Coordinates of C-alpha atoms in Angstrom, one line a residue:
M28 CA -38.0 -9.7 3.1
S29 CA -39.0 -6.1 3.7
V30 CA -36.8 -3.0 2.8
E31 CA -39.0 -1.0 5.4
S32 CA -37.7 -2.9 8.1
R33 CA -34.2 -2.0 7.5
K34 CA -33.0 -5.2 8.2
A35 CA -33.3 -8.6 6.1
E36 CA -31.7 -12.1 6.1
C37 CA -30.7 -14.4 3.6
D38 CA -28.5 -17.5 3.3
V39 CA -26.4 -16.0 0.5
L40 CA -25.6 -12.3 -0.4
V41 CA -24.0 -11.4 -3.8
I42 CA -22.6 -8.2 -4.4
G43 CA -22.6 -7.6 -8.0
S44 CA -24.6 -8.5 -11.1
G45 CA -22.1 -9.2 -14.1
A46 CA -21.5 -12.6 -15.2
A47 CA -19.7 -13.9 -12.0
G48 CA -22.1 -12.4 -9.4
L49 CA -25.3 -13.8 -11.4
A50 CA -23.7 -17.3 -11.9
A51 CA -22.9 -17.4 -8.0
A52 CA -26.4 -16.4 -7.3
V53 CA -28.2 -18.7 -9.8
T54 CA -26.0 -21.8 -8.5
A55 CA -26.6 -21.0 -4.7
A56 CA -30.3 -20.6 -5.5
W57 CA -30.7 -23.6 -7.2
H58 CA -29.1 -25.5 -4.4
G59 CA -31.8 -24.3 -2.3
R60 CA -30.6 -21.5 -0.8
N61 CA -32.3 -18.0 -0.1
V62 CA -30.2 -15.5 -2.2
V63 CA -30.1 -11.9 -2.3
L64 CA -28.1 -10.0 -5.0
V65 CA -27.5 -6.3 -4.7
E66 CA -26.4 -4.2 -7.7
K67 CA -24.9 -0.5 -7.3
E68 CA -26.4 0.6 -10.5
P69 CA -29.9 1.1 -11.6
V70 CA -29.5 -1.7 -14.0
F71 CA -28.3 -5.3 -13.9
G72 CA -25.2 -6.6 -15.9
G73 CA -21.8 -4.7 -15.1
A74 CA -19.2 -5.0 -17.5
T75 CA -20.2 -8.2 -18.9
A76 CA -23.3 -6.7 -20.3
W77 CA -20.6 -4.5 -22.6
S78 CA -18.6 -7.6 -23.4
G79 CA -18.4 -9.8 -26.6
G80 CA -19.5 -12.3 -24.2
W81 CA -16.9 -15.0 -25.3
A82 CA -16.0 -17.6 -22.4
W83 CA -12.8 -19.6 -22.4
V84 CA -14.0 -23.0 -21.2
P85 CA -11.5 -26.0 -22.0
R86 CA -12.9 -29.5 -22.5
N87 CA -16.7 -27.8 -22.4
P88 CA -19.5 -30.1 -23.3
L89 CA -20.3 -28.3 -26.7
A90 CA -17.0 -29.2 -28.0
R91 CA -17.0 -32.7 -26.9
R92 CA -20.3 -33.0 -28.6
A93 CA -18.7 -32.0 -32.0
G94 CA -15.9 -34.7 -31.4
I95 CA -13.2 -32.6 -29.8
D96 CA -12.2 -34.4 -26.9
E97 CA -9.1 -33.4 -25.1
D98 CA -7.4 -34.4 -22.2
I99 CA -7.2 -32.2 -19.3
E100 CA -3.5 -32.1 -19.6
Q101 CA -3.6 -30.2 -23.0
P102 CA -5.3 -26.9 -21.6
R103 CA -3.1 -27.2 -18.3
T104 CA 0.1 -27.7 -20.2
Y105 CA -1.0 -24.5 -22.3
L106 CA -1.2 -22.8 -19.1
R107 CA 1.8 -24.0 -17.4
N108 CA 3.9 -22.6 -20.6
E109 CA 1.8 -19.5 -20.9
L110 CA 2.0 -18.3 -17.4
G111 CA 5.4 -19.4 -16.4
E112 CA 6.1 -18.2 -12.8
Q113 CA 2.6 -16.7 -12.2
Y114 CA 1.2 -20.5 -12.7
N115 CA -1.1 -21.4 -9.5
A116 CA -1.7 -25.1 -10.0
E117 CA -4.6 -24.9 -7.0
L118 CA -6.2 -22.0 -9.4
V119 CA -5.6 -23.5 -12.5
D120 CA -6.9 -27.2 -11.9
A121 CA -10.0 -25.9 -9.7
F122 CA -10.7 -23.7 -13.0
L123 CA -9.9 -26.5 -15.4
E124 CA -11.8 -28.9 -13.6
N125 CA -14.9 -26.9 -12.8
A126 CA -15.5 -25.2 -16.1
P127 CA -16.9 -27.8 -18.1
K128 CA -19.2 -29.0 -15.2
M129 CA -20.1 -25.3 -15.0
V130 CA -21.4 -25.3 -18.8
E131 CA -23.3 -28.5 -18.1
F132 CA -25.0 -27.2 -14.9
F133 CA -26.3 -24.1 -16.8
E134 CA -27.3 -25.9 -20.0
Q135 CA -29.2 -28.6 -18.0
H136 CA -30.9 -26.5 -15.3
T137 CA -31.2 -22.9 -16.2
A138 CA -32.2 -20.6 -19.1
L139 CA -28.5 -19.9 -20.1
Q140 CA -27.9 -21.9 -23.2
F141 CA -24.5 -21.6 -25.0
A142 CA -23.3 -21.5 -28.7
D143 CA -19.9 -22.9 -29.4
G144 CA -16.8 -21.1 -30.8
N145 CA -15.1 -24.5 -31.8
G146 CA -13.3 -22.8 -34.6
I147 CA -11.6 -20.3 -32.5
P148 CA -7.8 -21.2 -31.8
D149 CA -5.9 -20.1 -28.7
M150 CA -4.2 -16.8 -29.1
H151 CA -0.4 -18.1 -29.0
G152 CA -0.2 -21.1 -31.3
D153 CA 3.2 -21.6 -30.9
T154 CA 3.0 -22.3 -27.3
P155 CA 3.0 -26.2 -26.3
G156 CA -0.8 -27.2 -25.5
A157 CA -2.3 -24.4 -27.8
A158 CA -5.3 -25.6 -29.2
T159 CA -6.8 -24.8 -32.9
G160 CA -10.5 -24.8 -31.6
G161 CA -12.7 -26.2 -28.9
H162 CA -12.0 -23.8 -26.1
Q163 CA -14.8 -21.2 -26.6
V164 CA -18.6 -20.7 -25.9
I165 CA -20.8 -17.9 -25.9
A166 CA -24.5 -17.4 -24.9
A167 CA -27.1 -18.5 -27.3
P168 CA -28.7 -15.1 -29.0
Y169 CA -31.9 -14.6 -26.7
D170 CA -35.2 -13.3 -27.6
A171 CA -35.9 -10.3 -25.2
R172 CA -39.4 -11.1 -24.7
E173 CA -38.4 -14.0 -22.7
V174 CA -36.9 -11.7 -20.1
G175 CA -40.2 -10.3 -19.4
D176 CA -40.5 -7.6 -16.8
L177 CA -36.6 -7.4 -16.3
L178 CA -36.0 -6.3 -19.5
P179 CA -35.9 -2.5 -18.3
R180 CA -33.7 -3.2 -15.6
L181 CA -30.8 -4.9 -17.7
R182 CA -27.9 -2.8 -19.0
K183 CA -28.3 -2.4 -22.9
T184 CA -25.5 -3.2 -25.2
M185 CA -22.3 -1.0 -25.5
R186 CA -23.2 2.0 -27.8
E187 CA -19.8 1.8 -29.6
T188 CA -19.9 -1.7 -30.7
S189 CA -23.6 -1.5 -31.9
F190 CA -25.3 -0.2 -34.8
L191 CA -28.5 1.9 -34.3
G192 CA -28.7 -0.1 -30.6
M193 CA -28.4 -3.4 -32.8
P194 CA -25.7 -5.3 -31.4
I195 CA -23.8 -7.7 -33.8
M196 CA -23.0 -11.2 -32.7
A197 CA -19.2 -12.3 -32.8
G198 CA -18.7 -14.9 -35.4
A199 CA -20.8 -15.5 -38.4
D200 CA -23.0 -12.6 -37.8
L201 CA -20.2 -10.0 -37.9
A202 CA -18.7 -11.8 -40.8
A203 CA -22.1 -11.2 -42.8
F204 CA -21.8 -7.8 -41.8
L205 CA -18.2 -7.2 -42.8
S206 CA -18.8 -9.2 -46.4
M207 CA -22.1 -7.8 -47.3
T208 CA -20.8 -5.6 -50.1
R209 CA -19.0 -8.6 -51.3
S210 CA -21.7 -11.5 -51.1
A211 CA -25.4 -11.6 -52.1
R212 CA -26.0 -14.1 -49.3
S213 CA -24.3 -11.8 -46.5
F214 CA -26.3 -8.8 -48.2
L215 CA -29.3 -10.6 -48.0
Y216 CA -28.7 -11.9 -44.4
V217 CA -27.9 -8.2 -43.3
T218 CA -31.0 -6.6 -44.8
R219 CA -33.4 -9.1 -43.1
R220 CA -31.4 -8.6 -39.6
F221 CA -31.4 -5.0 -39.8
L222 CA -35.1 -4.7 -40.9
T223 CA -36.1 -6.7 -38.1
H224 CA -34.3 -4.6 -35.8
L225 CA -36.0 -1.3 -37.1
W226 CA -39.2 -3.1 -36.4
H227 CA -38.4 -4.0 -32.9
L228 CA -37.3 -0.2 -32.5
A229 CA -40.6 1.1 -33.8
R230 CA -42.6 -1.7 -31.6
Y231 CA -40.5 -2.0 -28.4
G232 CA -38.2 1.0 -28.4
R233 CA -35.1 -1.1 -28.4
A234 CA -33.2 -4.0 -29.6
M235 CA -35.0 -7.5 -29.0
H236 CA -32.6 -9.8 -30.5
L237 CA -30.0 -10.0 -27.6
V238 CA -26.4 -11.6 -28.2
N239 CA -23.0 -11.3 -27.0
G240 CA -22.7 -10.2 -23.3
V241 CA -26.5 -8.8 -23.0
A242 CA -27.4 -12.3 -23.9
L243 CA -25.5 -13.8 -21.1
V244 CA -26.6 -11.3 -18.8
A245 CA -30.5 -11.6 -19.8
R246 CA -30.3 -15.4 -19.7
L247 CA -28.8 -15.5 -16.2
A248 CA -31.0 -12.8 -14.8
R249 CA -33.9 -14.6 -16.2
S250 CA -32.8 -18.1 -14.5
A251 CA -32.1 -15.9 -11.2
Q252 CA -35.5 -14.6 -10.9
D253 CA -37.1 -18.1 -12.0
L254 CA -35.3 -19.4 -9.0
G255 CA -36.3 -16.7 -6.5
V256 CA -33.2 -14.6 -6.3
R257 CA -34.1 -11.2 -4.8
L258 CA -32.5 -8.8 -7.2
M259 CA -31.9 -5.2 -6.0
E260 CA -30.8 -2.5 -8.2
S261 CA -29.5 0.9 -6.9
A262 CA -28.4 -0.5 -3.8
P263 CA -24.4 -0.3 -3.3
A264 CA -23.1 -2.2 -0.7
R265 CA -21.2 0.4 2.2
R266 CA -19.5 -2.2 4.4
L267 CA -19.7 -5.7 5.4
I268 CA -20.9 -7.0 8.7
I269 CA -18.2 -8.8 10.5
E270 CA -18.7 -10.9 13.6
D271 CA -15.8 -12.7 15.4
G272 CA -13.9 -12.7 12.4
Q273 CA -16.4 -14.0 10.3
V274 CA -18.5 -12.0 7.4
R275 CA -22.2 -12.1 8.4
G276 CA -23.7 -10.0 5.6
A277 CA -23.1 -6.3 4.5
V278 CA -25.2 -2.9 4.8
V279 CA -26.3 -1.3 1.6
D280 CA -28.0 1.7 0.4
T281 CA -31.4 1.6 -1.1
P282 CA -33.7 4.4 -2.4
E283 CA -35.6 4.0 0.9
G284 CA -32.5 4.3 3.2
E285 CA -29.9 1.9 4.5
L286 CA -30.7 -1.5 4.7
S287 CA -28.6 -4.2 6.8
I288 CA -28.6 -7.5 5.0
R289 CA -27.4 -10.4 7.4
A290 CA -26.2 -13.7 5.5
Q291 CA -24.4 -16.8 6.3
A292 CA -22.0 -16.0 3.2
V293 CA -21.2 -12.8 1.1
I294 CA -19.8 -13.1 -2.3
L295 CA -18.0 -10.2 -3.6
A296 CA -18.2 -9.9 -7.6
A297 CA -18.3 -6.0 -8.0
G298 CA -16.3 -5.8 -11.3
G299 CA -12.8 -5.2 -10.0
F300 CA -11.2 -1.8 -10.1
P301 CA -11.1 -0.5 -13.7
N302 CA -12.4 2.9 -12.5
D303 CA -10.8 3.2 -9.2
F304 CA -8.4 5.8 -10.5
E305 CA -6.4 5.9 -7.0
R306 CA -5.9 2.3 -7.1
R307 CA -5.1 2.6 -11.0
R308 CA -2.4 5.2 -10.3
E309 CA -0.7 3.0 -7.9
L310 CA -0.9 -0.3 -10.0
F311 CA -1.4 0.5 -13.4
P312 CA 1.9 1.2 -15.4
R313 CA 2.3 4.5 -17.2
D314 CA -0.9 5.7 -15.6
V315 CA 0.8 8.6 -13.7
S316 CA -2.8 10.6 -13.3
G317 CA -5.0 7.4 -12.6
R318 CA -7.0 8.6 -15.9
D319 CA -4.5 8.4 -18.5
H320 CA -5.7 5.1 -19.9
L321 CA -9.3 4.5 -21.2
A322 CA -11.3 1.6 -19.4
L323 CA -14.2 -0.2 -21.2
P324 CA -16.3 -1.1 -18.2
P325 CA -19.0 1.2 -16.6
L326 CA -18.1 3.9 -14.1
S327 CA -19.4 1.8 -11.5
C328 CA -16.6 -0.9 -11.6
S329 CA -14.6 1.4 -9.1
G330 CA -13.0 -1.0 -6.9
D331 CA -16.1 -1.8 -4.5
G332 CA -15.3 -5.3 -3.9
L333 CA -11.8 -4.8 -3.4
R334 CA -12.4 -2.3 -0.7
L335 CA -15.0 -4.5 1.1
G336 CA -12.7 -7.4 0.9
E337 CA -9.7 -5.5 2.5
S338 CA -11.9 -4.4 5.4
A339 CA -12.2 -7.9 6.0
G340 CA -8.5 -8.7 6.0
G341 CA -8.2 -9.9 2.6
R342 CA -5.3 -9.1 0.2
V343 CA -5.3 -7.6 -3.1
A344 CA -2.7 -9.7 -5.3
T345 CA -0.1 -7.3 -6.6
D346 CA 2.4 -9.8 -8.0
L347 CA 0.8 -10.6 -11.3
K348 CA 2.4 -10.0 -14.7
S349 CA -0.2 -7.3 -15.1
P350 CA -2.7 -5.8 -12.8
V351 CA -5.0 -5.1 -16.2
A352 CA -6.5 -6.9 -19.0
W353 CA -5.4 -4.6 -22.0
A354 CA -7.4 -3.7 -24.9
P355 CA -6.4 -1.0 -27.5
V356 CA -8.9 1.8 -27.4
S357 CA -9.9 5.0 -29.3
K358 CA -11.9 7.6 -28.1
V359 CA -15.1 8.4 -29.6
P360 CA -16.5 12.1 -29.7
Y361 CA -20.2 12.7 -29.9
K362 CA -22.4 15.8 -30.9
D363 CA -23.4 16.4 -27.4
G364 CA -19.6 16.7 -26.0
S365 CA -19.5 13.1 -24.5
V366 CA -16.9 10.5 -25.4
G367 CA -17.4 7.2 -26.1
H368 CA -14.5 4.4 -26.2
F369 CA -14.2 1.8 -29.1
P370 CA -12.3 -1.4 -28.5
H371 CA -10.0 -2.3 -31.7
I372 CA -10.4 -6.1 -31.5
I373 CA -11.6 -6.9 -35.2
D374 CA -9.9 -4.3 -37.6
R375 CA -6.3 -5.2 -36.5
G376 CA -5.9 -8.5 -38.2
K377 CA -7.6 -7.6 -41.4
P378 CA -5.3 -7.4 -44.4
G379 CA -4.1 -3.7 -45.4
I380 CA -3.8 -2.2 -42.0
I381 CA -0.5 -1.5 -39.8
G382 CA -0.1 -0.1 -36.3
V383 CA 2.7 2.6 -35.9
L384 CA 4.0 4.9 -33.4
A385 CA 4.9 8.6 -33.4
N386 CA 8.1 7.6 -35.2
G387 CA 6.3 6.0 -38.0
R388 CA 7.7 2.5 -37.0
R389 CA 5.7 -0.6 -36.5
F390 CA 6.0 -2.3 -33.3
V391 CA 3.7 -5.4 -33.1
N392 CA 2.2 -8.0 -34.9
E393 CA -1.1 -6.2 -35.5
A394 CA -3.1 -9.6 -35.6
H395 CA -1.8 -10.7 -32.6
G396 CA -4.3 -10.6 -29.4
Y397 CA -5.5 -7.2 -27.9
Y398 CA -3.5 -7.7 -24.7
D399 CA -0.3 -8.5 -26.6
Y400 CA -0.8 -5.0 -29.0
V401 CA -0.9 -3.0 -25.8
S402 CA 1.7 -4.7 -23.9
A403 CA 3.9 -4.0 -27.0
M404 CA 3.0 -0.5 -27.2
L405 CA 3.6 0.3 -23.6
E406 CA 7.2 -1.2 -24.1
A407 CA 8.0 0.3 -27.3
V408 CA 6.9 3.9 -26.4
P409 CA 9.9 5.9 -24.5
E410 CA 9.3 7.0 -21.3
G411 CA 8.2 10.5 -21.1
Q412 CA 6.2 10.5 -24.5
E413 CA 2.7 9.7 -24.8
V414 CA 1.7 6.1 -25.1
C415 CA -0.5 6.1 -28.0
S416 CA -0.1 4.5 -31.8
W417 CA -2.0 4.8 -35.1
L418 CA -4.0 2.4 -37.0
I419 CA -3.1 3.1 -40.8
C420 CA -5.1 1.9 -43.9
D421 CA -6.0 2.9 -47.2
H422 CA -9.5 3.9 -49.1
R423 CA -10.1 0.1 -50.1
F424 CA -9.7 -1.3 -46.6
L425 CA -11.4 1.5 -45.0
R426 CA -14.6 0.7 -47.2
R427 CA -14.6 -2.8 -46.9
Y428 CA -13.7 -3.3 -43.2
G429 CA -14.2 0.1 -41.4
L430 CA -11.7 1.3 -38.9
G431 CA -12.7 1.5 -35.3
Y432 CA -16.0 3.3 -35.0
V433 CA -16.0 4.2 -38.7
R434 CA -18.4 1.4 -40.4
P435 CA -17.8 0.0 -43.7
A436 CA -19.6 0.8 -47.0
P437 CA -22.1 2.2 -47.5
L438 CA -22.3 4.1 -44.3
P439 CA -20.7 7.6 -44.7
I440 CA -17.1 8.6 -43.4
R441 CA -17.9 12.6 -43.6
P442 CA -19.1 12.8 -39.9
H443 CA -16.0 11.2 -38.3
L444 CA -13.6 13.4 -40.5
R445 CA -15.6 16.3 -39.2
N446 CA -15.3 15.4 -35.6
G447 CA -11.8 14.5 -35.9
Y448 CA -11.8 10.8 -35.0
L449 CA -10.8 9.8 -38.5
K450 CA -7.8 11.5 -39.9
R451 CA -7.1 11.3 -43.8
G452 CA -4.2 12.4 -46.2
R453 CA -4.2 12.1 -49.9
S454 CA -0.7 10.7 -49.7
I455 CA 1.4 8.7 -46.8
E456 CA 3.4 11.7 -45.9
E457 CA 0.4 14.1 -45.7
L458 CA -1.5 11.9 -43.4
A459 CA 1.5 11.7 -41.2
A460 CA 1.7 15.3 -40.8
V461 CA -1.9 15.4 -39.8
C462 CA -1.4 12.7 -37.1
G463 CA 1.8 14.3 -35.9
I464 CA 3.8 11.0 -37.4
D465 CA 7.3 11.2 -38.5
P466 CA 6.5 11.4 -42.1
Q467 CA 9.8 9.9 -43.4
G468 CA 9.3 7.2 -40.9
L469 CA 5.9 6.3 -42.0
A470 CA 6.8 6.4 -45.4
Q471 CA 9.5 4.2 -45.2
T472 CA 7.6 1.9 -43.1
V473 CA 4.6 1.5 -45.5
A474 CA 6.9 1.2 -48.4
E475 CA 9.0 -1.7 -46.9
F476 CA 5.6 -3.1 -45.6
N477 CA 4.1 -3.1 -49.1
R478 CA 7.1 -4.6 -50.7
H479 CA 6.4 -7.9 -48.9
A480 CA 2.6 -7.6 -48.6
R481 CA 2.1 -7.7 -52.3
Q482 CA 3.4 -11.5 -51.7
G483 CA 1.7 -12.0 -48.8
E484 CA 4.5 -12.1 -46.5
D485 CA 5.5 -10.0 -43.2
P486 CA 8.9 -10.8 -42.5
A487 CA 9.3 -8.1 -40.0
F488 CA 6.4 -9.4 -37.3
G489 CA 5.2 -12.7 -39.1
R490 CA 1.6 -11.6 -39.3
G491 CA -0.6 -14.5 -40.4
S492 CA 1.7 -17.1 -39.1
T493 CA -0.4 -18.6 -36.4
P494 CA -3.9 -19.9 -36.4
F495 CA -5.3 -17.0 -34.1
N496 CA -3.7 -14.5 -36.6
R497 CA -5.4 -16.3 -39.7
K498 CA -8.5 -16.8 -37.9
S499 CA -8.6 -12.9 -37.1
G500 CA -8.1 -12.3 -40.8
D501 CA -10.4 -12.2 -44.0
P502 CA -11.1 -15.8 -45.4
L503 CA -12.4 -14.0 -48.7
H504 CA -9.3 -12.2 -49.2
P505 CA -7.7 -13.6 -52.6
G506 CA -3.7 -13.2 -51.5
P507 CA -1.9 -16.5 -49.8
N508 CA -2.4 -14.5 -46.4
P509 CA -5.5 -13.6 -45.0
C510 CA -4.0 -11.0 -42.7
V511 CA -1.6 -9.3 -45.0
A512 CA -2.4 -6.6 -48.1
P513 CA -0.7 -3.6 -49.2
I514 CA -1.6 -0.2 -48.2
E515 CA -1.5 1.7 -51.6
H516 CA -5.2 2.7 -52.6
G517 CA -5.2 6.5 -51.5
P518 CA -6.6 8.6 -49.6
F519 CA -5.1 7.1 -46.5
Y520 CA -6.7 6.9 -43.0
A521 CA -5.7 6.6 -39.3
V522 CA -7.5 6.6 -36.1
K523 CA -5.4 7.2 -32.8
V524 CA -5.5 4.0 -30.2
Q525 CA -4.3 4.4 -26.7
P526 CA -4.0 2.0 -24.0
G527 CA -7.5 0.6 -22.6
C528 CA -8.9 -2.2 -20.7
F529 CA -11.5 -4.8 -20.6
G530 CA -11.4 -5.0 -16.9
T531 CA -8.7 -5.5 -14.0
F532 CA -6.4 -8.8 -13.0
A533 CA -5.1 -7.6 -9.6
G534 CA -8.3 -8.9 -7.3
L535 CA -8.5 -10.4 -3.9
K536 CA -6.4 -13.6 -3.2
T537 CA -8.5 -16.5 -3.0
D538 CA -8.2 -20.3 -2.8
G539 CA -9.6 -23.1 -5.4
Q540 CA -13.1 -22.6 -3.6
A541 CA -13.1 -18.9 -4.5
R542 CA -12.9 -18.0 -0.8
V543 CA -10.7 -14.9 -0.2
L544 CA -7.7 -15.3 1.9
D545 CA -6.2 -13.2 4.7
A546 CA -2.4 -11.9 5.1
G547 CA -1.6 -15.6 6.3
G548 CA -3.3 -17.5 3.5
R549 CA -6.2 -18.8 5.5
P550 CA -9.9 -18.5 3.9
I551 CA -11.8 -15.7 5.9
P552 CA -15.1 -17.5 7.2
G553 CA -18.3 -16.4 5.1
L554 CA -16.4 -14.3 2.2
Y555 CA -15.7 -15.0 -1.4
A556 CA -14.9 -13.7 -4.6
A557 CA -15.3 -14.1 -8.1
G558 CA -14.9 -12.5 -11.6
T559 CA -12.4 -9.4 -11.3
D560 CA -13.0 -9.2 -7.6
M561 CA -11.0 -12.3 -7.7
A562 CA -7.3 -12.1 -8.6
S563 CA -6.6 -13.7 -12.2
V564 CA -6.2 -17.1 -12.2
M565 CA -4.2 -16.3 -15.4
G566 CA -1.7 -14.5 -13.1
G567 CA -2.1 -11.5 -15.1
W568 CA -1.3 -13.0 -18.3
Y569 CA -3.9 -13.2 -21.4
P570 CA -3.6 -16.6 -23.0
S571 CA -6.9 -16.5 -25.1
G572 CA -9.9 -14.4 -25.9
G573 CA -12.7 -15.0 -23.1
I574 CA -10.3 -15.8 -20.0
N575 CA -12.0 -12.9 -18.3
L576 CA -15.8 -14.4 -18.6
G577 CA -14.5 -18.0 -18.4
P578 CA -13.0 -18.0 -14.9
A579 CA -15.9 -15.3 -13.9
L580 CA -18.6 -18.1 -14.9
T581 CA -16.4 -20.8 -13.3
F582 CA -15.7 -19.2 -10.0
G583 CA -18.9 -17.8 -9.9
Y584 CA -20.5 -21.2 -10.0
V585 CA -17.7 -22.7 -7.4
A586 CA -18.3 -19.8 -4.9
G587 CA -22.2 -20.5 -5.2
R588 CA -21.8 -24.3 -4.8
H589 CA -19.6 -23.8 -1.7
A590 CA -21.5 -20.9 0.0
A591 CA -24.6 -23.2 -0.7
G592 CA -23.2 -26.1 1.1
A593 CA -23.3 -28.2 -2.2
A594 CA -21.1 -31.4 -1.6
N595 CA -22.4 -33.6 -4.8
P596 CA -22.2 -32.8 -8.5
E597 CA -25.7 -31.6 -9.7
P598 CA -27.7 -34.3 -11.3

């Protein structure tokens, strides 16, 4: 294919380079198709590269090899009870049937290898069908030297969730960092890990031990290149080529000029619309300006795929429980005047922290899922008031676990106090005054919380009552409840938290083969959608961690197979 010709042809054109797009490209290429993948940004990876990398995949091969062998009816029951009226049997069944096949395909035929998350429970343990483990996988760590000349073309890990550019893997890796001041083994592990990272910075100028979302992207990108996929960065798709009602490619911009790429099938995987401010204003609750909430995905995830799909007759689903995958986020100010976003995923479940509103009152079980936290915040804050909350802790908690972007001991906290990210008070009342919280309300809340927390109890919200809660807590905590401890060792600290998101749920309506549907519910010939360009298979609910990446990988795989005309399972 020659860019200079301004025209090109392929069998399958993929738009977007996150998990869904790369999975689709790799699958179609493995099945013998000539595949081109175009990416708007100068680097590949999309929002996936900035994610924790966990994928919800019930009945996956890693779980089965560990002896966790469940019938498909268990996760189906869980989703039926979780999703309620938004339960779409066709999409749910397509996901549950193909997800294990997806993992098996990538394990056997590509560079994408997985590590298990068999100890991670589903979020809502009191829902029928909820599993206590065996539903999670994550890309295995990857040596960046295996990526070869692709490495500079891949998005680096998210600044806020790394330490001096060093990504930390969710699970045992992170646990070691959080317990390094209390465990000699953890201290030695972290020391070795950090010294290795410093050597990599000196030798290569970047992290070379890839984990989480960057490992997933690197492994998929390596596989795509090995299979002959043409990977084109800085190539945004501007419009679809539509002939006689069929999608037959797209016109993309390149540094050399406009390029028309004809294809038998186009797969949209451009990252949804978390930074499409006009569509956000229309669909996001309590987002009057379209910029009131803090989106974690890169700015390039701005609705391109949805607009392209609509231009061909596709329809965006607006009948979901939520149009957005909520996450509690704090703003991180930097010396250069820029502002980063930190997702509060780990800290809320640890013992010795609470979340309160401006009235000083708690509003949720803080150890529940991130989506649950923001949903409760949106519901609890009265109309007309700023939607925000404050995470409150004491000095012991801060030094042990950190708080948001503030790292635990021995790292300093003074820079965060100077730039205003972290608030401090010698007493609870003083902290409340600094934050603009009602002092009496906060003092009463903390006193009531402490009275029960000393016995490891939380009668108000039942923190620590589910397996997911307890997994989010601290297994080294000496009390009876790994999620609960009093807040009583001053000084006291707070970080302001606002509604944010990992991505969007309101995507293009598709069938179980990932084909985009028109207004009459008919597949649009030649057009597919996966990832967050596809309407959430979960109907806008958030039943477990990894329900973005699990379906993204699965329906990328499904779309790639169908677009390639694959009729039989891979050998």
